[in-house]
Amino acid sequence: MKKNALIWGTAIILIFIAAVVTSKNISSNKYSQSSSASPLEKTSISLIDSGSRQKAADFTLTDLAGNSVSLKKLRGKNVYINFWATWCPWCKKELPDLEKVAQEFKNENLIVFAVDVGEDKTVVSNYMRENHYGFNVLLDTDKNMAQQYSVTSIPVSVFIDKDGNIAQRNVGVMSESQMKTIINKLLGK
């Protein structure tokens, strides 16, 4: 009986300590939900050094209109690829900023692709129409491209320079200003 009381007492004390430590960490975390900026917005963004850039894996995917798109055929252009899905809440948060950036840079040496991971064309088409998005969408229905780019969670943004090398990779939600910072550096602005 005393042994059970000792075990329960110890368990209650440990739970109390864990609750106190957790609440202190949450309230002192400068990136908690009460903050107006995400953790990514608090970090500085710099491109991968051009000497240590890795070749981007070539891909050929189909867009919503049924056209085939290949990275190899885009050499000479900078490419921004955003991996996403319609069911992803973080992607939904990021897509309005992706739309703004795609429209702002459409006449630059930049191609923006949102690569939908694993969903049916009809689902993606309906989502794009309902939300009035106009950026280019590629379908990675079999998730092969996501595997090639080691995408294990979404959203993921990959910025590829005009030589076909990965200049920057970001995991998680990006703001419009973060996207613009990387794109401007990629374009040499």
PDB file of C-alpha atoms in Angstrom:
ATOM      1  CA  MET A   1       0.000   0.000   0.000  1.00  0.00           C
ATOM      2  CA  LYS A   2       2.789   2.419   0.949  1.00  0.00           C
ATOM      3  CA  LYS A   3       4.637   1.427  -2.223  1.00  0.00           C
ATOM      4  CA  ASN A   4       1.622   2.331  -4.439  1.00  0.00           C
ATOM      5  CA  ALA A   5       1.188   5.660  -2.652  1.00  0.00           C
ATOM      6  CA  LEU A   6       4.884   6.424  -3.164  1.00  0.00           C
ATOM      7  CA  ILE A   7       4.670   5.568  -6.870  1.00  0.00           C
ATOM      8  CA  TRP A   8       1.542   7.698  -7.386  1.00  0.00           C
ATOM      9  CA  GLY A   9       3.023  10.587  -5.410  1.00  0.00           C
ATOM     10  CA  THR A  10       6.219  10.479  -7.478  1.00  0.00           C
ATOM     11  CA  ALA A  11       4.196  10.337 -10.711  1.00  0.00           C
ATOM     12  CA  ILE A  12       2.123  13.382  -9.704  1.00  0.00           C
ATOM     13  CA  ILE A  13       5.255  15.358  -8.768  1.00  0.00           C
ATOM     14  CA  LEU A  14       6.909  14.485 -12.118  1.00  0.00           C
ATOM     15  CA  ILE A  15       3.799  15.528 -14.051  1.00  0.00           C
ATOM     16  CA  PHE A  16       3.698  18.808 -12.128  1.00  0.00           C
ATOM     17  CA  ILE A  17       7.400  19.488 -12.852  1.00  0.00           C
ATOM     18  CA  ALA A  18       6.897  18.675 -16.549  1.00  0.00           C
ATOM     19  CA  ALA A  19       3.914  21.051 -16.712  1.00  0.00           C
ATOM     20  CA  VAL A  20       5.894  23.885 -15.086  1.00  0.00           C
ATOM     21  CA  VAL A  21       8.929  23.382 -17.332  1.00  0.00           C
ATOM     22  CA  THR A  22       6.754  23.198 -20.457  1.00  0.00           C
ATOM     23  CA  SER A  23       4.796  26.345 -19.584  1.00  0.00           C
ATOM     24  CA  LYS A  24       8.026  28.263 -18.918  1.00  0.00           C
ATOM     25  CA  ASN A  25       9.472  27.134 -22.262  1.00  0.00           C
ATOM     26  CA  ILE A  26       6.302  28.104 -24.128  1.00  0.00           C
ATOM     27  CA  SER A  27       6.027  31.531 -22.503  1.00  0.00           C
ATOM     28  CA  SER A  28       9.725  32.288 -23.041  1.00  0.00           C
ATOM     29  CA  ASN A  29       9.767  30.985 -26.625  1.00  0.00           C
ATOM     30  CA  LYS A  30      10.042  34.010 -28.880  1.00  0.00           C
ATOM     31  CA  TYR A  31       8.374  32.020 -31.664  1.00  0.00           C
ATOM     32  CA  SER A  32       5.268  30.974 -29.763  1.00  0.00           C
ATOM     33  CA  GLN A  33       1.865  31.356 -31.362  1.00  0.00           C
ATOM     34  CA  SER A  34       1.396  34.796 -29.842  1.00  0.00           C
ATOM     35  CA  SER A  35       4.295  36.043 -31.929  1.00  0.00           C
ATOM     36  CA  SER A  36       3.267  37.696 -35.184  1.00  0.00           C
ATOM     37  CA  ALA A  37       6.144  36.111 -37.109  1.00  0.00           C
ATOM     38  CA  SER A  38       7.002  32.493 -37.811  1.00  0.00           C
ATOM     39  CA  PRO A  39      10.402  31.073 -36.822  1.00  0.00           C
ATOM     40  CA  LEU A  40      11.525  31.282 -40.440  1.00  0.00           C
ATOM     41  CA  GLU A  41      10.869  35.020 -40.494  1.00  0.00           C
ATOM     42  CA  LYS A  42      13.279  35.438 -37.601  1.00  0.00           C
ATOM     43  CA  THR A  43      16.171  33.862 -39.486  1.00  0.00           C
ATOM     44  CA  SER A  44      18.395  35.411 -42.089  1.00  0.00           C
ATOM     45  CA  ILE A  45      18.320  33.767 -45.479  1.00  0.00           C
ATOM     46  CA  SER A  46      21.368  33.251 -47.634  1.00  0.00           C
ATOM     47  CA  LEU A  47      21.808  31.189 -50.750  1.00  0.00           C
ATOM     48  CA  ILE A  48      23.979  28.088 -50.756  1.00  0.00           C
ATOM     49  CA  ASP A  49      27.495  29.033 -51.851  1.00  0.00           C
ATOM     50  CA  SER A  50      27.704  28.562 -55.621  1.00  0.00           C
ATOM     51  CA  GLY A  51      30.789  26.341 -55.248  1.00  0.00           C
ATOM     52  CA  SER A  52      28.980  23.836 -53.030  1.00  0.00           C
ATOM     53  CA  ARG A  53      25.628  23.707 -54.812  1.00  0.00           C
ATOM     54  CA  GLN A  54      24.238  20.307 -55.695  1.00  0.00           C
ATOM     55  CA  LYS A  55      22.702  19.483 -59.091  1.00  0.00           C
ATOM     56  CA  ALA A  56      18.923  19.425 -58.937  1.00  0.00           C
ATOM     57  CA  ALA A  57      17.407  16.089 -59.902  1.00  0.00           C
ATOM     58  CA  ASP A  58      15.804  16.237 -63.330  1.00  0.00           C
ATOM     59  CA  PHE A  59      12.088  15.571 -63.472  1.00  0.00           C
ATOM     60  CA  THR A  60       9.288  15.409 -65.966  1.00  0.00           C
ATOM     61  CA  LEU A  61       5.795  16.044 -64.622  1.00  0.00           C
ATOM     62  CA  THR A  62       2.426  16.959 -66.078  1.00  0.00           C
ATOM     63  CA  ASP A  63       0.726  20.284 -65.357  1.00  0.00           C
ATOM     64  CA  LEU A  64      -3.027  20.737 -64.869  1.00  0.00           C
ATOM     65  CA  ALA A  65      -3.503  21.360 -68.606  1.00  0.00           C
ATOM     66  CA  GLY A  66      -1.857  18.024 -69.443  1.00  0.00           C
ATOM     67  CA  ASN A  67       1.431  19.522 -70.689  1.00  0.00           C
ATOM     68  CA  SER A  68       4.697  17.773 -69.901  1.00  0.00           C
ATOM     69  CA  VAL A  69       7.259  19.895 -68.007  1.00  0.00           C
ATOM     70  CA  SER A  70      10.926  18.936 -67.646  1.00  0.00           C
ATOM     71  CA  LEU A  71      13.563  20.668 -65.516  1.00  0.00           C
ATOM     72  CA  LYS A  72      16.180  19.918 -68.162  1.00  0.00           C
ATOM     73  CA  LYS A  73      14.258  22.020 -70.692  1.00  0.00           C
ATOM     74  CA  LEU A  74      14.244  24.972 -68.268  1.00  0.00           C
ATOM     75  CA  ARG A  75      18.049  25.433 -68.193  1.00  0.00           C
ATOM     76  CA  GLY A  76      18.901  29.099 -68.351  1.00  0.00           C
ATOM     77  CA  LYS A  77      15.946  29.990 -66.116  1.00  0.00           C
ATOM     78  CA  ASN A  78      15.791  30.157 -62.338  1.00  0.00           C
ATOM     79  CA  VAL A  79      13.131  27.828 -60.934  1.00  0.00           C
ATOM     80  CA  TYR A  80      11.194  28.014 -57.666  1.00  0.00           C
ATOM     81  CA  ILE A  81       9.530  24.714 -56.736  1.00  0.00           C
ATOM     82  CA  ASN A  82       7.082  24.531 -53.847  1.00  0.00           C
ATOM     83  CA  PHE A  83       5.977  21.061 -52.704  1.00  0.00           C
ATOM     84  CA  TRP A  84       2.445  21.128 -51.266  1.00  0.00           C
ATOM     85  CA  ALA A  85      -0.966  19.389 -51.046  1.00  0.00           C
ATOM     86  CA  THR A  86      -4.546  20.618 -50.726  1.00  0.00           C
ATOM     87  CA  TRP A  87      -5.019  18.875 -47.348  1.00  0.00           C
ATOM     88  CA  CYS A  88      -1.967  20.559 -45.750  1.00  0.00           C
ATOM     89  CA  PRO A  89      -2.918  23.461 -43.402  1.00  0.00           C
ATOM     90  CA  TRP A  90       0.589  24.986 -43.566  1.00  0.00           C
ATOM     91  CA  CYS A  91       0.529  24.890 -47.357  1.00  0.00           C
ATOM     92  CA  LYS A  92      -2.834  26.664 -47.338  1.00  0.00           C
ATOM     93  CA  LYS A  93      -1.269  29.396 -45.214  1.00  0.00           C
ATOM     94  CA  GLU A  94       1.662  29.771 -47.628  1.00  0.00           C
ATOM     95  CA  LEU A  95      -0.157  29.608 -50.994  1.00  0.00           C
ATOM     96  CA  PRO A  96      -1.519  33.201 -51.023  1.00  0.00           C
ATOM     97  CA  ASP A  97       2.065  34.479 -50.686  1.00  0.00           C
ATOM     98  CA  LEU A  98       3.234  32.066 -53.372  1.00  0.00           C
ATOM     99  CA  GLU A  99       0.522  33.486 -55.661  1.00  0.00           C
ATOM    100  CA  LYS A 100       1.708  37.069 -55.019  1.00  0.00           C
ATOM    101  CA  VAL A 101       5.327  36.151 -55.716  1.00  0.00           C
ATOM    102  CA  ALA A 102       4.458  34.180 -58.860  1.00  0.00           C
ATOM    103  CA  GLN A 103       2.539  37.166 -60.229  1.00  0.00           C
ATOM    104  CA  GLU A 104       5.215  39.708 -59.253  1.00  0.00           C
ATOM    105  CA  PHE A 105       8.073  37.781 -60.866  1.00  0.00           C
ATOM    106  CA  LYS A 106       6.249  36.346 -63.907  1.00  0.00           C
ATOM    107  CA  ASN A 107       8.180  38.608 -66.311  1.00  0.00           C
ATOM    108  CA  GLU A 108      11.556  37.876 -64.703  1.00  0.00           C
ATOM    109  CA  ASN A 109      13.983  35.049 -65.397  1.00  0.00           C
ATOM    110  CA  LEU A 110      12.062  32.888 -62.910  1.00  0.00           C
ATOM    111  CA  ILE A 111       9.556  30.058 -63.261  1.00  0.00           C
ATOM    112  CA  VAL A 112       7.394  29.208 -60.237  1.00  0.00           C
ATOM    113  CA  PHE A 113       5.937  25.715 -59.873  1.00  0.00           C
ATOM    114  CA  ALA A 114       3.760  24.384 -57.091  1.00  0.00           C
ATOM    115  CA  VAL A 115       4.251  20.612 -57.121  1.00  0.00           C
ATOM    116  CA  ASP A 116       1.243  18.860 -55.642  1.00  0.00           C
ATOM    117  CA  VAL A 117       2.377  15.693 -53.895  1.00  0.00           C
ATOM    118  CA  GLY A 118       0.229  12.594 -54.283  1.00  0.00           C
ATOM    119  CA  GLU A 119      -3.178  13.977 -55.162  1.00  0.00           C
ATOM    120  CA  ASP A 120      -5.566  13.455 -58.044  1.00  0.00           C
ATOM    121  CA  LYS A 121      -5.729  16.041 -60.845  1.00  0.00           C
ATOM    122  CA  THR A 122      -9.439  16.722 -60.241  1.00  0.00           C
ATOM    123  CA  VAL A 123      -8.913  17.492 -56.547  1.00  0.00           C
ATOM    124  CA  VAL A 124      -6.047  19.878 -57.329  1.00  0.00           C
ATOM    125  CA  SER A 125      -7.867  21.569 -60.246  1.00  0.00           C
ATOM    126  CA  ASN A 126     -10.941  22.188 -58.108  1.00  0.00           C
ATOM    127  CA  TYR A 127      -8.821  23.595 -55.282  1.00  0.00           C
ATOM    128  CA  MET A 128      -6.988  25.971 -57.626  1.00  0.00           C
ATOM    129  CA  ARG A 129     -10.240  27.171 -59.203  1.00  0.00           C
ATOM    130  CA  GLU A 130     -11.998  27.648 -55.842  1.00  0.00           C
ATOM    131  CA  ASN A 131      -9.096  29.723 -54.483  1.00  0.00           C
ATOM    132  CA  HIS A 132      -8.461  31.693 -57.692  1.00  0.00           C
ATOM    133  CA  TYR A 133      -4.782  30.753 -57.858  1.00  0.00           C
ATOM    134  CA  GLY A 134      -3.012  31.235 -61.161  1.00  0.00           C
ATOM    135  CA  PHE A 135       0.486  29.876 -60.520  1.00  0.00           C
ATOM    136  CA  ASN A 136       1.764  26.819 -62.381  1.00  0.00           C
ATOM    137  CA  VAL A 137       0.892  23.475 -60.775  1.00  0.00           C
ATOM    138  CA  LEU A 138       2.643  20.200 -61.533  1.00  0.00           C
ATOM    139  CA  LEU A 139       1.253  16.845 -60.417  1.00  0.00           C
ATOM    140  CA  ASP A 140       3.531  14.412 -58.586  1.00  0.00           C
ATOM    141  CA  THR A 141       0.801  11.793 -58.191  1.00  0.00           C
ATOM    142  CA  ASP A 142       3.213   8.898 -57.659  1.00  0.00           C
ATOM    143  CA  LYS A 143       5.420  10.984 -55.308  1.00  0.00           C
ATOM    144  CA  ASN A 144       8.580  10.128 -57.263  1.00  0.00           C
ATOM    145  CA  MET A 145       9.736  13.742 -57.507  1.00  0.00           C
ATOM    146  CA  ALA A 146       9.128  14.283 -53.791  1.00  0.00           C
ATOM    147  CA  GLN A 147      11.325  11.249 -53.127  1.00  0.00           C
ATOM    148  CA  GLN A 148      14.035  12.535 -55.490  1.00  0.00           C
ATOM    149  CA  TYR A 149      14.087  15.817 -53.565  1.00  0.00           C
ATOM    150  CA  SER A 150      13.965  14.087 -50.143  1.00  0.00           C
ATOM    151  CA  VAL A 151      10.637  15.694 -49.253  1.00  0.00           C
ATOM    152  CA  THR A 152       9.335  14.010 -46.117  1.00  0.00           C
ATOM    153  CA  SER A 153       7.037  16.801 -44.945  1.00  0.00           C
ATOM    154  CA  ILE A 154       5.357  19.728 -46.653  1.00  0.00           C
ATOM    155  CA  PRO A 155       5.564  22.546 -47.508  1.00  0.00           C
ATOM    156  CA  VAL A 156       9.112  22.492 -48.869  1.00  0.00           C
ATOM    157  CA  SER A 157      10.559  25.162 -51.157  1.00  0.00           C
ATOM    158  CA  VAL A 158      13.482  24.477 -53.486  1.00  0.00           C
ATOM    159  CA  PHE A 159      15.149  27.283 -55.442  1.00  0.00           C
ATOM    160  CA  ILE A 160      17.151  26.169 -58.482  1.00  0.00           C
ATOM    161  CA  ASP A 161      19.590  28.459 -60.269  1.00  0.00           C
ATOM    162  CA  LYS A 162      19.769  28.899 -64.043  1.00  0.00           C
ATOM    163  CA  ASP A 163      22.530  26.243 -64.221  1.00  0.00           C
ATOM    164  CA  GLY A 164      20.265  23.596 -62.683  1.00  0.00           C
ATOM    165  CA  ASN A 165      21.801  23.651 -59.188  1.00  0.00           C
ATOM    166  CA  ILE A 166      19.949  23.866 -55.882  1.00  0.00           C
ATOM    167  CA  ALA A 167      20.603  27.371 -54.576  1.00  0.00           C
ATOM    168  CA  GLN A 168      18.342  27.171 -51.502  1.00  0.00           C
ATOM    169  CA  ARG A 169      16.041  24.696 -49.782  1.00  0.00           C
ATOM    170  CA  ASN A 170      13.563  25.597 -47.049  1.00  0.00           C
ATOM    171  CA  VAL A 171      11.371  23.237 -45.046  1.00  0.00           C
ATOM    172  CA  GLY A 172       8.215  24.800 -43.632  1.00  0.00           C
ATOM    173  CA  VAL A 173       6.067  27.827 -44.311  1.00  0.00           C
ATOM    174  CA  MET A 174       7.695  30.822 -45.976  1.00  0.00           C
ATOM    175  CA  SER A 175       6.355  34.359 -46.019  1.00  0.00           C
ATOM    176  CA  GLU A 176       6.162  36.527 -49.117  1.00  0.00           C
ATOM    177  CA  SER A 177       9.125  38.599 -47.906  1.00  0.00           C
ATOM    178  CA  GLN A 178      11.246  35.480 -47.365  1.00  0.00           C
ATOM    179  CA  MET A 179      10.409  34.212 -50.840  1.00  0.00           C
ATOM    180  CA  LYS A 180      11.279  37.599 -52.350  1.00  0.00           C
ATOM    181  CA  THR A 181      14.579  37.762 -50.478  1.00  0.00           C
ATOM    182  CA  ILE A 182      15.717  34.434 -51.926  1.00  0.00           C
ATOM    183  CA  ILE A 183      14.376  35.168 -55.401  1.00  0.00           C
ATOM    184  CA  ASN A 184      16.092  38.559 -55.541  1.00  0.00           C
ATOM    185  CA  LYS A 185      19.390  36.963 -54.530  1.00  0.00           C
ATOM    186  CA  LEU A 186      18.862  34.226 -57.093  1.00  0.00           C
ATOM    187  CA  LEU A 187      18.211  36.837 -59.774  1.00  0.00           C
ATOM    188  CA  GLY A 188      21.261  38.836 -58.696  1.00  0.00           C
ATOM    189  CA  LYS A 189      19.279  41.853 -57.491  1.00  0.00           C
TER     190      LYS A 189
END
